Coordinates of C-alpha atoms and ligand atoms in Angstrom, one line a residue:
M1 CA -0.2 0.6 0.2
T2 CA 1.2 3.9 -1.0
A3 CA 0.9 4.4 3.2
V4 CA 1.6 8.9 1.7
P5 CA 0.0 11.5 4.1
P6 CA -2.7 13.7 2.6
P7 CA -1.6 16.1 0.1
R8 CA -0.5 18.3 1.0
K9 CA 0.1 20.6 -2.5
R10 CA -0.6 23.7 -1.0
G11 CA 0.8 24.0 -4.8
G12 CA -29.6 19.2 13.6
R13 CA -31.3 19.2 10.8
S14 CA -30.6 22.6 8.9
D15 CA -33.6 24.2 9.5
P16 CA -34.9 26.2 7.1
F17 CA -33.1 30.8 7.4
S18 CA -37.3 31.4 6.5
S19 CA -38.8 32.8 10.5
T20 CA -39.3 35.9 11.0
L21 CA -36.9 35.5 14.7
L22 CA -33.8 34.4 11.9
A23 CA -34.7 37.7 10.0
A24 CA -34.7 39.5 12.9
V25 CA -31.1 38.1 13.9
S26 CA -30.2 39.3 10.5
A27 CA -31.4 43.0 11.1
L28 CA -29.4 43.3 14.0
V29 CA -26.7 41.9 13.2
F30 CA -26.9 43.9 9.6
A31 CA -27.6 47.3 11.5
T32 CA -24.3 49.1 9.9
P33 CA -24.2 51.8 7.3
A34 CA -21.6 49.7 5.8
L35 CA -22.0 49.4 2.4
A36 CA -19.3 46.9 1.3
E37 CA -20.2 45.0 4.0
P38 CA -20.3 41.7 2.4
P39 CA -24.4 41.0 2.5
G40 CA -25.3 37.7 5.7
I41 CA -27.5 35.5 4.8
P42 CA -29.2 33.9 8.5
V43 CA -28.5 30.2 9.0
H44 CA -29.7 27.6 11.9
A45 CA -27.4 25.3 13.8
A46 CA -29.6 22.5 15.1
H47 CA -26.2 21.0 16.0
N48 CA -22.9 20.7 15.3
P49 CA -21.2 21.1 12.2
I50 CA -22.5 25.0 12.0
L51 CA -23.0 24.5 8.3
S52 CA -24.7 20.8 8.1
D53 CA -26.1 20.8 5.1
G54 CA -23.4 20.6 2.6
Q55 CA -24.5 23.5 0.5
Y56 CA -21.2 25.0 1.9
Y57 CA -17.9 23.2 3.8
S58 CA -16.5 26.1 6.3
T59 CA -12.7 24.7 7.5
D60 CA -10.2 25.8 9.7
P61 CA -12.2 28.5 12.0
A62 CA -10.3 31.5 13.4
P63 CA -13.4 32.5 16.1
I64 CA -12.5 36.7 17.3
V65 CA -15.6 38.5 19.5
V66 CA -15.9 42.1 19.1
G67 CA -18.3 43.7 21.0
D68 CA -21.4 41.5 21.4
T69 CA -20.9 39.3 18.6
L70 CA -18.8 36.3 17.9
Y71 CA -17.5 36.2 14.1
I72 CA -15.8 32.9 13.1
L73 CA -13.0 33.4 9.6
T74 CA -13.8 30.6 7.9
G75 CA -12.2 28.5 4.4
R76 CA -14.6 26.9 2.5
D77 CA -13.4 23.5 1.0
E78 CA -14.7 22.8 -2.5
A79 CA -13.0 19.7 -3.4
A80 CA -15.4 17.0 -5.2
P81 CA -15.8 13.8 -3.5
D82 CA -13.5 12.1 -5.1
V83 CA -10.9 14.6 -4.9
N84 CA -8.0 15.0 -2.3
D85 CA -6.6 18.2 -2.7
F86 CA -7.2 21.6 -0.3
I87 CA -9.8 23.3 -3.0
M88 CA -10.1 26.4 -1.0
N89 CA -11.2 29.6 -3.8
E90 CA -12.4 32.3 -1.0
W91 CA -13.3 32.2 2.7
Q92 CA -16.4 33.1 4.3
V93 CA -17.4 34.8 7.8
L94 CA -20.2 33.0 10.6
A95 CA -21.6 35.2 12.8
T96 CA -23.4 35.2 15.9
K97 CA -24.9 36.8 19.7
N98 CA -25.5 33.9 21.0
V99 CA -23.7 30.7 20.2
E100 CA -27.2 28.4 22.6
S101 CA -29.1 29.7 20.2
G102 CA -27.3 27.9 16.8
D103 CA -28.5 31.1 14.9
W104 CA -25.4 32.4 12.6
I105 CA -25.1 35.1 9.8
H106 CA -23.3 33.2 6.7
Y107 CA -21.5 35.4 5.2
R108 CA -20.2 33.1 2.1
H109 CA -17.8 34.7 -0.5
F110 CA -16.1 37.1 2.1
L111 CA -12.8 37.3 0.2
R112 CA -10.5 35.6 -2.3
P113 CA -6.8 36.0 -1.8
E114 CA -6.2 37.7 -5.1
Q115 CA -9.0 40.6 -4.4
V116 CA -6.8 42.3 -1.1
F117 CA -3.0 40.8 -2.1
K118 CA -1.8 42.2 -6.0
W119 CA 0.8 40.0 -5.2
A120 CA -0.9 36.8 -4.4
E121 CA -2.4 34.0 -7.1
P122 CA -6.1 33.2 -6.9
G123 CA -6.3 29.5 -4.9
R124 CA -5.4 28.2 -2.1
A125 CA -7.4 30.6 0.7
Y126 CA -5.9 28.3 4.3
A127 CA -6.6 29.3 7.2
G128 CA -6.6 32.6 8.5
Q129 CA -7.1 35.1 11.2
I130 CA -8.7 38.1 12.4
I131 CA -7.0 40.7 15.1
Q132 CA -8.3 43.6 17.0
G133 CA -4.4 45.4 16.7
P134 CA -3.1 48.2 19.6
D135 CA -5.0 50.7 16.9
K136 CA -8.7 49.0 17.4
R137 CA -8.2 48.0 13.6
F138 CA -8.9 44.8 12.2
Y139 CA -5.7 42.7 11.0
L140 CA -5.9 39.7 8.6
Y141 CA -3.5 37.2 9.2
A142 CA -3.5 35.2 5.4
P143 CA -1.8 32.2 4.3
V144 CA -1.9 32.7 0.5
L145 CA 0.9 31.1 -2.7
E146 CA 2.7 34.1 -3.7
A147 CA 2.4 34.7 -6.8
N148 CA 5.8 34.3 -9.3
S149 CA 6.9 32.8 -6.3
E150 CA 10.6 32.0 -6.6
N151 CA 10.9 30.1 -3.3
E152 CA 10.9 27.1 -3.2
D153 CA 7.4 26.8 -1.7
G154 CA 5.3 29.9 -2.8
F155 CA 3.2 29.8 0.6
A156 CA 3.4 32.9 2.5
I157 CA 2.1 34.8 5.1
G158 CA 0.0 38.4 3.8
V159 CA -2.1 41.0 5.9
A160 CA -5.4 42.6 5.5
V161 CA -6.3 45.2 7.5
S162 CA -9.9 47.1 8.1
D163 CA -11.9 49.2 10.3
S164 CA -14.6 46.0 10.0
P165 CA -14.3 42.6 10.8
L166 CA -16.6 42.6 7.6
G167 CA -13.8 44.2 5.9
P168 CA -13.7 45.9 3.5
W169 CA -10.1 44.8 3.1
T170 CA -6.7 46.6 1.8
D171 CA -3.3 44.8 1.6
A172 CA -1.5 46.7 4.9
H173 CA 1.8 45.2 3.8
P174 CA 1.1 45.7 -0.5
S175 CA 4.7 45.0 -1.8
G176 CA 4.5 41.7 -0.5
P177 CA 4.2 39.3 2.3
I178 CA 4.8 39.5 5.5
V179 CA 6.0 35.8 6.1
S180 CA 7.4 33.3 3.2
Q181 CA 11.1 31.5 2.5
S182 CA 12.2 34.5 1.2
V183 CA 10.9 37.2 4.0
P184 CA 11.9 38.5 6.5
E185 CA 14.5 35.5 6.3
A186 CA 15.7 32.7 4.8
N187 CA 13.4 29.6 5.7
K188 CA 12.8 26.3 4.3
I189 CA 9.2 25.1 5.8
Q190 CA 5.9 26.1 4.5
N191 CA 4.2 29.5 5.4
I192 CA 1.0 29.1 6.5
D193 CA -1.0 28.6 9.5
P194 CA -0.6 32.1 11.6
T195 CA -1.8 33.1 14.6
P196 CA -1.0 36.5 15.3
F197 CA -1.9 38.1 18.8
V198 CA -1.7 41.3 20.4
D199 CA -1.0 41.4 24.6
D200 CA -2.1 43.6 27.2
D201 CA 0.8 44.8 26.6
G202 CA 0.0 46.1 23.0
R203 CA 3.0 44.2 21.9
V204 CA 2.4 41.6 18.4
Y205 CA 3.5 38.2 18.0
L206 CA 3.1 36.2 15.4
Y207 CA 3.7 32.4 15.1
W208 CA 2.4 29.9 12.5
G209 CA 3.9 27.0 10.8
T210 CA 3.2 23.1 10.1
F211 CA 4.7 20.1 8.9
G212 CA 5.9 20.2 12.6
Q213 CA 7.6 23.3 12.3
L214 CA 6.6 25.9 14.6
R215 CA 7.6 29.4 14.2
A216 CA 7.8 33.1 16.0
M217 CA 9.1 36.9 16.4
E218 CA 7.2 39.5 17.8
L219 CA 6.1 42.1 15.5
N220 CA 6.0 45.5 15.7
A221 CA 2.6 47.9 16.5
D222 CA 2.2 48.8 12.5
M223 CA 1.3 44.7 12.7
V224 CA 3.3 44.3 10.1
S225 CA 7.4 44.4 10.2
P226 CA 9.3 42.0 12.1
K227 CA 10.6 43.1 16.0
E228 CA 13.0 40.5 16.5
A229 CA 14.0 37.8 14.0
E230 CA 11.8 34.2 13.8
T231 CA 12.2 31.9 16.5
K232 CA 11.9 28.2 16.4
I233 CA 9.2 26.9 19.1
T234 CA 10.1 23.6 21.0
G235 CA 8.3 22.2 23.8
L236 CA 5.4 21.4 22.2
T237 CA 4.8 17.7 21.5
G238 CA 3.4 16.1 18.7
F239 CA 3.3 19.5 17.2
F240 CA 2.1 19.1 13.7
E241 CA -0.5 22.6 12.7
A242 CA -2.7 24.7 13.1
A243 CA -1.1 27.1 15.9
W244 CA -3.4 28.6 18.0
L245 CA -2.2 31.4 20.6
F246 CA -4.1 33.5 23.0
K247 CA -3.6 34.0 27.3
R248 CA -6.0 33.4 30.1
K249 CA -5.2 34.6 33.3
G250 CA -1.6 35.6 33.1
T251 CA -0.9 32.6 31.2
Y252 CA -0.3 32.2 27.5
Y253 CA -2.2 29.1 25.8
L254 CA -1.3 27.7 22.9
A255 CA -3.1 24.5 21.3
Y256 CA -2.4 23.1 18.0
A257 CA -2.8 19.8 15.3
A258 CA -0.5 17.6 16.8
N259 CA 0.3 13.8 15.6
N260 CA 2.1 11.4 17.9
A261 CA 0.5 8.9 16.8
G262 CA 0.8 5.0 18.6
P263 CA -1.6 2.4 19.5
D264 CA -0.6 4.3 23.5
S265 CA -0.3 7.0 21.9
A266 CA -3.0 9.3 24.1
C267 CA -3.4 11.8 20.8
T268 CA -4.3 9.5 17.3
Q269 CA -3.8 5.2 16.4
A270 CA -3.4 6.8 13.3
V271 CA -0.7 9.2 11.9
Y272 CA -3.1 10.5 9.3
H273 CA -5.4 12.3 12.4
A274 CA -4.1 14.9 14.5
C275 CA -6.1 15.6 18.1
I276 CA -5.5 19.1 19.4
A277 CA -3.6 19.1 22.4
Y278 CA -1.6 22.6 24.4
G279 CA 0.8 23.7 26.0
T280 CA 1.3 27.0 28.5
A281 CA 4.2 29.9 28.8
P282 CA 4.6 32.3 31.0
S283 CA 5.7 34.6 28.0
P284 CA 4.4 35.0 24.2
L285 CA 7.3 33.6 23.4
G286 CA 7.8 30.6 25.5
P287 CA 8.7 28.5 27.1
W288 CA 6.2 26.5 26.4
T289 CA 5.0 22.5 28.7
Y290 CA 3.0 20.2 26.7
R291 CA 0.2 20.0 28.8
G292 CA -2.3 17.4 27.0
V293 CA -5.0 16.6 25.1
I294 CA -8.0 18.5 24.8
L295 CA -10.3 17.3 21.9
P296 CA -9.8 13.8 20.0
P297 CA -9.1 13.1 16.3
V298 CA -12.0 14.1 14.4
S299 CA -13.8 12.7 11.5
S300 CA -11.7 14.5 8.9
T301 CA -7.7 14.0 9.2
T302 CA -6.4 17.2 9.8
S303 CA -7.8 19.3 12.5
H304 CA -7.9 22.8 13.5
P305 CA -8.3 24.3 16.5
G306 CA -9.6 28.3 17.1
I307 CA -10.3 29.6 21.1
V308 CA -11.8 32.1 22.1
E309 CA -13.8 33.5 25.1
F310 CA -17.1 35.1 24.6
K311 CA -20.3 36.2 27.0
G312 CA -18.2 35.0 30.1
R313 CA -18.3 31.2 28.5
W314 CA -15.1 29.8 26.6
Y315 CA -15.6 28.0 23.0
I316 CA -12.7 26.3 20.4
T317 CA -14.4 26.2 17.0
Y318 CA -12.7 23.1 15.0
H319 CA -14.2 21.3 11.4
T320 CA -14.7 17.5 11.2
A321 CA -15.5 15.7 7.8
D322 CA -19.4 15.5 9.7
A323 CA -22.1 18.0 7.3
K324 CA -23.6 15.8 4.6
G325 CA -21.3 14.7 2.0
G326 CA -18.5 15.6 3.9
G327 CA -15.0 14.5 3.9
H328 CA -10.9 15.3 4.8
F329 CA -11.3 18.2 1.7
R330 CA -14.9 18.8 2.6
R331 CA -14.6 19.9 5.7
S332 CA -17.2 21.7 8.1
V333 CA -17.1 24.1 11.5
A334 CA -18.1 23.2 14.7
I335 CA -18.7 24.8 18.0
D336 CA -18.0 23.3 21.6
E337 CA -18.0 25.0 25.3
V338 CA -14.2 24.9 27.1
H339 CA -14.5 24.0 30.5
W340 CA -10.9 24.7 33.0
D341 CA -9.1 23.0 36.1
D342 CA -9.0 26.6 37.6
T343 CA -7.7 24.4 40.8
K344 CA -4.4 23.7 38.8
T345 CA -1.5 25.8 38.3
P346 CA -1.6 27.4 35.0
A347 CA -5.6 26.6 34.6
A348 CA -5.5 23.2 32.7
M349 CA -7.8 22.9 29.6
L350 CA -10.4 20.3 30.7
R351 CA -11.2 17.6 27.7
V352 CA -13.3 19.0 24.8
V353 CA -16.4 16.6 24.6
P354 CA -17.7 17.4 21.4
T355 CA -21.6 17.5 20.8
P356 CA -21.9 13.8 19.3
V357 CA -23.0 14.1 16.1
A358 CA -24.8 11.2 15.4
P359 CA -27.5 9.7 17.8
S360 CA -25.8 6.9 19.9
V361 CA -28.5 4.5 18.8
T362 CA -30.0 4.4 15.1
G363 CA -33.5 3.7 13.5
P364 CA -34.1 0.3 13.3
Q365 CA -31.5 -1.5 10.6
R366 CA -30.8 -5.1 9.4
N367 CA -26.9 -4.2 9.8
I368 CA -25.8 -4.7 13.5
A369 CA -21.9 -4.4 13.5
P370 CA -21.9 -1.0 14.6
A371 CA -23.1 -2.8 18.1
A372 CA -20.1 -4.5 18.0
R373 CA -16.2 -3.1 19.2
R374 CA -13.7 -4.5 16.7
M375 CA -10.2 -6.6 16.2
A376 CA -8.1 -7.6 13.8
S377 CA -4.8 -10.0 13.4
N378 CA -2.6 -7.6 13.0
W379 CA -3.0 -5.7 16.0
P380 CA -1.9 -2.9 16.6
V381 CA -3.4 -2.0 13.3
P382 CA -0.8 0.3 11.8
V383 CA -0.9 3.7 12.2
Q384 CA -2.0 4.3 9.0
Y385 CA -5.3 2.1 9.2
G386 CA -8.1 3.0 11.4
I387 CA -9.8 -0.1 12.5
A388 CA -12.6 2.0 13.6
A389 CA -13.8 2.6 9.3
L390 CA -14.5 -1.2 9.5
N391 CA -18.6 -1.0 10.5
D392 CA -18.7 3.1 10.8
G393 CA -21.1 3.1 8.0
I394 CA -19.1 5.2 5.7
V395 CA -18.0 4.6 2.2
R396 CA -16.1 6.6 1.5
D397 CA -15.4 8.1 -2.9
N398 CA -11.8 8.7 -2.2
P399 CA -10.4 7.5 0.7
L400 CA -7.8 7.6 2.9
P401 CA -6.4 4.9 4.7
P402 CA -7.3 5.6 8.0
D403 CA -10.5 5.5 6.2
M404 CA -10.2 1.8 6.1
W405 CA -8.8 -1.2 8.0
G406 CA -5.7 -3.1 6.4
S407 CA -2.7 -4.8 6.6
W408 CA -0.5 -4.0 4.0
S409 CA 3.7 -4.9 5.4
P410 CA 6.7 -5.5 3.8
N411 CA 5.5 -9.5 4.3
N412 CA 2.1 -9.9 4.5
P413 CA 1.1 -13.0 5.4
A414 CA -0.9 -15.6 3.5
Q415 CA -3.6 -15.3 6.0
Q416 CA -5.4 -12.0 7.4
W417 CA -8.6 -11.5 9.8
V418 CA -11.0 -9.4 11.3
Q419 CA -14.0 -10.3 14.1
Y420 CA -16.3 -8.5 15.9
Q421 CA -18.0 -9.2 18.8
W422 CA -21.2 -8.2 20.5
P423 CA -22.0 -7.8 24.2
K424 CA -24.6 -10.1 24.2
P425 CA -25.2 -13.4 20.8
V426 CA -27.0 -12.0 17.8
T427 CA -28.1 -13.8 14.9
L428 CA -26.7 -13.5 11.5
N429 CA -28.3 -14.5 8.0
G430 CA -26.0 -12.2 5.8
A431 CA -23.3 -9.9 5.7
R432 CA -21.6 -7.3 3.2
I433 CA -18.6 -6.3 2.4
R434 CA -16.3 -3.8 0.6
F435 CA -12.3 -3.9 0.2
W436 CA -10.3 -1.3 -1.2
T437 CA -7.2 -2.4 -3.4
D438 CA -4.5 -0.5 -5.5
H439 CA -3.1 -3.8 -7.2
P440 CA -5.5 -6.1 -9.3
A441 CA -6.4 -9.9 -7.8
G442 CA -4.1 -12.4 -8.5
S443 CA -0.6 -10.3 -7.1
G444 CA 1.7 -10.3 -4.8
E445 CA 1.7 -7.8 -3.3
G446 CA 0.4 -3.7 -2.7
V447 CA -3.6 -4.2 -1.3
A448 CA -5.7 -6.5 -3.4
V449 CA -8.3 -7.9 -2.8
P450 CA -8.1 -11.7 -0.9
K451 CA -8.1 -14.7 -3.3
A452 CA -10.8 -16.5 -1.3
W453 CA -12.5 -15.0 2.4
H454 CA -15.7 -16.4 4.6
L455 CA -17.0 -15.6 7.5
E456 CA -16.8 -17.7 10.9
A457 CA -18.9 -17.8 13.8
W458 CA -17.4 -18.5 17.1
T459 CA -19.1 -21.8 18.9
G460 CA -18.1 -21.1 23.6
K461 CA -15.3 -22.9 21.5
T462 CA -14.0 -22.7 18.7
W463 CA -14.8 -21.3 15.4
Q464 CA -16.8 -22.3 12.7
P465 CA -16.7 -21.4 9.1
I466 CA -20.3 -20.3 7.7
E467 CA -21.4 -21.7 4.5
A468 CA -21.7 -19.6 1.9
S469 CA -20.7 -18.0 -1.6
Y470 CA -18.2 -15.4 -1.1
G471 CA -18.0 -12.6 -3.9
T472 CA -14.3 -11.0 -4.3
S473 CA -15.3 -7.5 -6.2
P474 CA -13.4 -5.0 -5.6
D475 CA -15.7 -2.5 -6.4
A476 CA -18.4 -2.8 -5.0
F477 CA -20.0 -4.7 -1.7
N478 CA -19.5 -8.2 -1.3
A479 CA -23.3 -9.8 0.0
V480 CA -22.9 -13.5 1.1
T481 CA -26.8 -15.2 3.0
F482 CA -26.5 -18.1 4.9
K483 CA -28.9 -19.8 7.4
P484 CA -29.4 -17.8 10.3
V485 CA -25.9 -18.7 13.1
T486 CA -26.4 -17.0 16.1
T487 CA -23.2 -16.5 18.2
R488 CA -21.1 -13.4 20.2
C489 CA -18.4 -13.1 18.0
L490 CA -18.0 -13.4 14.0
R491 CA -14.2 -13.2 12.2
A492 CA -13.9 -12.7 8.5
V493 CA -10.9 -15.0 7.3
F494 CA -9.3 -13.5 4.1
D495 CA -6.5 -15.6 1.7
A496 CA -4.2 -13.0 0.7
S497 CA -3.9 -13.0 -2.9
T498 CA -0.6 -14.4 -4.0
D499 CA 1.1 -14.6 -7.2
G500 CA 2.9 -17.9 -5.9
K501 CA 5.8 -16.2 -4.3
T502 CA 5.0 -13.6 -2.3
F503 CA 1.1 -12.0 -0.5
A504 CA -0.2 -8.8 -1.8
A505 CA -2.7 -7.6 1.8
V506 CA -5.9 -6.7 2.2
A507 CA -8.2 -3.2 3.4
V508 CA -11.4 -3.2 3.7
R509 CA -13.2 0.1 4.0
E510 CA -16.6 -1.5 5.5
W511 CA -17.5 -5.0 6.9
E512 CA -21.2 -5.0 7.4
T513 CA -23.3 -8.1 8.7
L514 CA -27.2 -8.4 8.5
A515 CA -29.8 -9.5 10.9
P516 CA -32.6 -11.5 9.5
K517 CA -34.8 -8.6 10.6
P518 CA -34.4 -4.7 10.4
V519 CA -33.8 -3.6 14.8
K520 CA -32.5 -0.1 16.6
V521 CA -28.6 -0.3 17.3
T522 CA -26.8 0.8 20.6
I523 CA -23.3 2.1 18.8
A524 CA -20.1 0.6 20.2
Q525 CA -17.3 2.0 21.0
G526 CA -14.0 1.1 20.9
H527 CA -12.1 -2.6 19.5
V528 CA -12.3 -5.5 21.8
P529 CA -10.2 -6.2 24.4
A530 CA -7.9 -8.9 24.2
S531 CA -9.1 -10.9 27.2
P532 CA -11.6 -12.2 27.6
G533 CA -12.3 -12.4 23.9
C534 CA -13.7 -14.9 21.5
V535 CA -10.5 -17.1 22.0
A536 CA -10.0 -20.9 20.6
N537 CA -7.2 -22.4 23.8
Ligands
LIG601 O1 -7.0 24.3 5.3 C1 -5.8 23.4 4.9 C2 -5.2 23.3 6.3 O2 -5.5 22.2 6.5 C3 -4.9 24.3 7.1 O3 -3.6 24.4 6.8 C4 -4.3 22.9 8.0 O4 -3.9 23.6 9.3 C5 -5.9 22.3 7.9 O5 -6.5 22.5 9.0

């Protein structure tokens, strides 16, 4: 399997908007004479994500509070369902006066890079952030691609200024970006994900970076020119990208997307995913102390925090793949509350409990796999894969490795299995399995459909093969029916594809197990513990 990271080419029910209440909210938010402000549309978020109907995807949230309004600057994912790339042409804004109300104003088509930065290419409107400067004007820090850049990586950070968080924006540094691989000094990193910060004393700081590289520098009060040289920031365990700097009660906090993957990682099991972790420091430039994980991996491979206090409560904004038609490159902004442990010094951020996006009990359905916990012969599953994908009900058009269980290794064995275990015996008379492949059937390398596969039911003492006709299509679900069996554990055993010398790996995107009649299913959490399981002595 080609276990490459996701391409970073760089280069409830959504209620109708029609109620009079929403119109009134809209009128309040728009109660401003600034003609150049973009028009906003009222939307109601009954749950996360805020925009959930799949019309507009929103990503990389950056909240800012201005007066009685919370604004969230977001990117916009426009990738087609089968495109694994960040197609991001413009920024959007979401605004609310009351998070709990679920009433937001959506400023679509807020700004495009080329509208404000003459030196920028269209597209790649990545994660930006708006802050208020010491002069009370608003500054937008935006990673964009520099046109005609001679740098190896063309990403650069521009700054635009406005008298309102809703614009209009003008370039605050028209001669070009304030950070790139060649300004203010040479670097070799990808210069994206800026997080600016103005301290209580009016001093200005900027952090940025990705792929494990975090840089910081102090800026002058003009918000654009460097006061000090770039510093490499260390101490933030697993730092990957998406830094977010803020201050609370005299302590500096930096939240970020972390990726220190492994079966025992407190952050993420799959290399492709990220958790949100944080560190604290006594000064804006560190030294930083890692403090732990605040948000587990979300459904999109990337995760991106924005944290803010609004009307006495703290919130984290982040993105997920949970909207209708969502995906790793079709992400949508969610918001949840952050709670603090003020008995600790410095105060600790508690783990965020994300608002559940789906009910924990399904409506009646024949597929009872979601009620099972999972195990595999290659446990712990290699860090690029996600065993939870087996029974999550999601089959993506263009999956990445965490969207499947897989068995690829440098020496693939002749046989592999995956297993479901239910809390109580269940009766089954069918199953459907959807493979993923990157090599044709009969290959002895890569990932191919198995030469053969079959199901086995646990009798309480041993594994009993189930007679059925087992298909091996690489392109569709392979459905089997069989005489009803009652069991607590079911195993799918795969005889690997082979060229006679070596074996290919197997990958499964979804494995459904069918009860004779539809039933309500309580969704299980976690994998099967090694013991007690359904293990033959
Ligand atoms: O949206 C593009 C990139 O994905 C951002 O710059 C990263 O933080 C990640 O969210």
